[in-house]
Amino acid sequence: MPETSFEPRVVGFLCNWCSYAGANLAGTSRIQYAPNIRIVRVPCSGRVDPLFVVKAFQAGADGVMVLGCHPGDCHYRDGNYYTRRRFTLMHAFLTFLGIDERRLKIDWVSAAEGRRFAEVVTEFTEQLSQMGPLSTQASVQVSAGGDQIRETVSL
Amino acid sequence: MARIGVFVCHCGSNIANTVDVEQVADIAGQAPDVVFSTDYMFMCSEPGQNLIQEAIREHNLDRVVVAACSPTMHFRTFSGAIQRAGLNPYMLEMANIREQCSWVHADKAVGTDKSVDIVTMAVGKTRWFEPLFPQEIGVTRRALVIGGGIAGIQAALDIADSGVEVVLVERSPSIGGKMAQLDKTFPTLDCSGCILTPRMTEVVQHSNITLHTWSEVQEVRGFVGNFEVDILHKPRYVDATLCTGCGECLARCPWQKIPSEFDEGMGTRPAIYRPFPQAVPNVPVIDAEQCVAIKSLVEDPEREKPKCGVCLKFCPRDAIDFRQQPTVTTEEFGAIVLANGYSLFDPTAYGEYGYGRYPDVITSIQMERLMNAAGPTDGEVRRPSDGKHPRSIVFLACVGSRDERMGRPYCSKICCMYTAKHAIMLKEHDPDVQSYVFYIDVRAGGKGYEEFVRRAQEEYGTCYLRGRVSKVYPEGNHLVVMGEDTLMGMPVRVEADLVVLATGVQPQPDAGDVARILGISYDSYGFINESHPKLNPVESNTAGIFLAGSTIGPKDIPESVSQASAAAAKVLGLLSQPSLLGEAMTALVDRSRCAGCFACEDICPYQAIERVTLGYGRQAAEVNEGLCKGCGLCVSACLGKVITLRGFSDQALLEELNVLLLEPESA
Ligand SMILES: Cc1cc2nc3c(=O)[nH]c(=O)nc-3n(C[C@H](O)[C@H](O)[C@H](O)COP(=O)(O)OP(=O)(O)OC[C@H]3O[C@@H](n4cnc5c(N)ncnc54)[C@H](O)[C@@H]3O)c2cc1C
Ligand code: FES
């Protein structure tokens, strides 16, 4: 047992058409999952601005999920392809900011995948519990004039 | 200052069992701008809705949060309720504390905590709400049908019969599609032409249908209810208003030996031709690439008289016009049905079957032409090499179906059936025929279909061999088919007079281009995507564009027809509305701050971004609200952050995060 039980704060951006509906299905099927997630409904995963993710971390989230329709199934045709590309880059950016990239999870949950939704959320929450809270003191590596300067900034 | 009311629902015990609803209402009541907060047993019931309406009046509420079930369940119910109390229907947010809380967490303290968060997030979000007004859009009561196969014909007739004007655009010289090429049709074996031609005639005679054959859709602009379509009319070189269809020109044309597309190369046609005698309209076209007269004019536009010109001389109506030019007309429609059909797999990809090398290896559609009484052999089945009646005939199923190697892993659905049909018909033509069918599985799902295949096997003695064929090669004056019988576990060798390849169904080669013109999506093969494969099977994912027939995927005639009628019903439903309400949650560009980079233009899936020129020639983006579906892709792509999405603005979404994460933990 850890000394203090740590309950990670998780924000989930769910697209309205697949993942939000998948979360509803988990509900109607009464599938229990980790309660830590707070859901922000967005029309499409492609609506999620990387800024939202940064703001969530900045405001104190320990983990952020962006869930959308499976590639090819986006209600708006190809919104989630942009999501995929955008957040692949975002992962690198998080590392740069000193935030463990595992704290941002991009995944696909369809309207039929209530069970999968529950599993994805629970797994992510457990992983964050193990990682511990996100330190608001992040260490950032800046490369200036060829020298590696390590400075500590407050997010 | 907003005046927010919060209404927490018990949903009987569904929520109240695992969430302390009173406490949630209490805490939510302390959130900024909340002026009223309460809980009730069933908010969605009539007394529940009355309670909300009374509170709106009494406390002068300007926005409402209902903490209950999912918005997919009851958003409409509550937005109707607040609208009746005088609020804009979009001043509502639902906090989903049932599906996403009380039903998935058993612990009441946990559930209550989470519900408080969900409700306060919703409260925060509504603070950024503004009244939304969906655009009212007019509806043009006319429909366009693209493709004149059986699906397009059926859709056009159904729509026109209801009194709505239809324009049918077909790119070949005649309507009829693949069905016109068929001989008999499974499983009833009624003659294809006998059931099709009356429908084709009905189309030209219908007072509500305008038929444009030899025409194509070039560009589509606009949106549901208001499409503007450019139709390209290719030159026919025959004036349709003068031509009586006497056919004199066809017989007189000196260039008679051109392989006929309609006969799949099994017969020939002249340079001025109609694809088949029952063609609709009964007006020939001139094949510009084969006609000596037109070629001479293309080479030398100045020349006074074209070469040849035999048809011109013999035409009693002077209807021939070698100098006809393509024209484009623009028409308006409220709805579009796409019924552009399918094409067939090219079997030369299977080198081992020898198609294209051995004349007596043919495709099933060629077999249809050979069996057809109006076909090139007058319905006598003769093999191409020497004109002999074949006795031993081998069918190869799944040529370009269920084969990963060929990029065609799907089942073409109709081949098992038409192959059984061919085996039956050939035996009917000549009782001495013996047919063999190499197959993977026989798929005969459909009314009377399994029985039909059994008849082919039992009554007509067709020999079904389960296995693939490895090689077809000539030996003497017949072909040898080497294959495997996987049921017997041994190789088989069959001597055949004729080999027939059941080629699979694939999209039209230009399906992707057509989809792009219409702004609809297609799958990895090129078949058009339905909006929902189960619940919206005849709608594309662009409002106002419907789908019928085999453009969606392999379909037989009964399925194509029922889909066409379904699409027609959808069109009529749409066009019967006096006006449409557009999407209210659309994107909005702040023009004055737009730098005109147009990153939004590339990302928009609906071509809803338009360029406007402001003063001093500056370009800015503008959203066409009729086209915008509110996905918000442009909003997150906008470099200058000058686009917002109504109902899902950056402020509203960030407020949810702030309320959740920055506010001190609730006690
Ligand atoms: C060998 C064979 C035998 C068959 N036998 C049977 C049978 O016995 N029973 C049965 O139920 N089914 C049978 N079928 C299936 C049948 O052919 C199809 O179900 C039917 O033709 C589908 O109709 P459709 O209107 O969707 O497509 P199509 O018949 O392909 O018609 C599409 C039409 O659209 C036109 N078009 C295409 N692109 C454009 C464009 N861009 N602009 C304008 N027009 C365009 C085409 O020229 C064509 O006229 C058989 C098929 C084959 C290959
Ligand atoms: S709508 Fe689900 S990802 Fe676009």
Short mmCIF file of C-alpha atoms in Angstrom, two decimals, chain A residues 43-128:
data_model
loop_
_atom_site.label_atom_id
_atom_site.label_comp_id
_atom_site.label_asym_id
_atom_site.label_seq_id
_atom_site.Cartn_x
_atom_site.Cartn_y
_atom_site.Cartn_z
CA PRO A 43 -18.29 17.43 -31.49
CA CYS A 44 -15.26 15.67 -32.95
CA SER A 45 -11.87 14.64 -31.61
CA GLY A 46 -10.53 17.04 -34.25
CA ARG A 47 -12.07 19.90 -32.27
CA VAL A 48 -9.55 19.30 -29.49
CA ASP A 49 -7.01 22.04 -29.65
CA PRO A 50 -3.58 21.07 -28.30
CA LEU A 51 -4.00 24.17 -26.19
CA PHE A 52 -6.80 22.45 -24.26
CA VAL A 53 -4.40 19.67 -23.31
CA VAL A 54 -1.72 22.07 -22.16
CA LYS A 55 -4.30 24.07 -20.20
CA ALA A 56 -5.58 20.90 -18.56
CA PHE A 57 -2.10 19.94 -17.40
CA GLN A 58 -1.40 23.48 -16.34
CA ALA A 59 -4.60 23.59 -14.28
CA GLY A 60 -3.71 20.43 -12.48
CA ALA A 61 -4.79 17.37 -14.46
CA ASP A 62 -2.56 14.33 -13.99
CA GLY A 63 -3.64 12.80 -17.23
CA VAL A 64 -5.58 13.73 -20.36
CA MET A 65 -7.40 11.45 -22.77
CA VAL A 66 -8.60 12.31 -26.25
CA LEU A 67 -10.99 9.69 -27.51
CA GLY A 68 -12.54 9.65 -30.96
CA CYS A 69 -14.07 7.41 -33.54
CA HIS A 70 -11.88 4.71 -35.03
CA PRO A 71 -9.84 5.95 -38.00
CA GLY A 72 -12.09 5.94 -41.03
CA ASP A 73 -15.27 6.21 -38.93
CA CYS A 74 -15.21 9.87 -37.97
CA HIS A 75 -18.67 11.37 -38.23
CA TYR A 76 -17.08 14.27 -40.04
CA ARG A 77 -15.14 11.99 -42.37
CA ASP A 78 -11.53 12.64 -41.51
CA GLY A 79 -11.45 14.68 -38.32
CA ASN A 80 -9.74 11.96 -36.36
CA TYR A 81 -6.92 11.68 -38.89
CA TYR A 82 -6.03 15.23 -37.97
CA THR A 83 -6.34 14.26 -34.32
CA ARG A 84 -3.93 11.42 -34.82
CA ARG A 85 -1.36 13.55 -36.59
CA ARG A 86 -1.74 16.50 -34.28
CA PHE A 87 -1.29 14.51 -31.09
CA THR A 88 1.59 12.47 -32.41
CA LEU A 89 3.42 15.78 -32.59
CA MET A 90 1.95 16.82 -29.26
CA HIS A 91 3.54 13.82 -27.56
CA ALA A 92 6.97 15.01 -28.60
CA PHE A 93 6.10 18.47 -27.40
CA LEU A 94 5.06 17.17 -23.98
CA THR A 95 8.38 15.40 -23.59
CA PHE A 96 10.02 18.69 -24.42
CA LEU A 97 7.99 20.36 -21.69
CA GLY A 98 9.11 17.71 -19.26
CA ILE A 99 5.73 16.05 -19.05
CA ASP A 100 5.81 12.29 -19.40
CA GLU A 101 4.12 11.67 -22.73
CA ARG A 102 2.23 8.73 -21.27
CA ARG A 103 0.06 11.24 -19.47
CA LEU A 104 -1.67 12.05 -22.75
CA LYS A 105 -3.60 9.17 -24.23
CA ILE A 106 -5.11 9.21 -27.71
CA ASP A 107 -7.39 6.30 -28.42
CA TRP A 108 -10.40 5.24 -30.44
CA VAL A 109 -13.63 4.05 -28.88
CA SER A 110 -16.68 3.41 -31.02
CA ALA A 111 -20.30 3.84 -30.03
CA ALA A 112 -20.50 0.05 -29.71
CA GLU A 113 -17.51 -0.27 -27.41
CA GLY A 114 -18.89 0.39 -23.93
CA ARG A 115 -16.70 -2.28 -22.44
CA ARG A 116 -13.64 -1.02 -24.21
CA PHE A 117 -14.33 2.49 -22.98
CA ALA A 118 -14.41 1.24 -19.40
CA GLU A 119 -11.19 -0.71 -19.91
CA VAL A 120 -9.32 2.14 -21.55
CA VAL A 121 -10.31 4.55 -18.78
CA THR A 122 -9.49 2.15 -15.96
CA GLU A 123 -6.15 1.16 -17.44
CA PHE A 124 -5.15 4.77 -17.97
CA THR A 125 -6.20 5.72 -14.45
CA GLU A 126 -4.22 2.84 -12.96
CA GLN A 127 -1.18 3.81 -14.94
CA LEU A 128 -1.43 7.39 -13.69
#
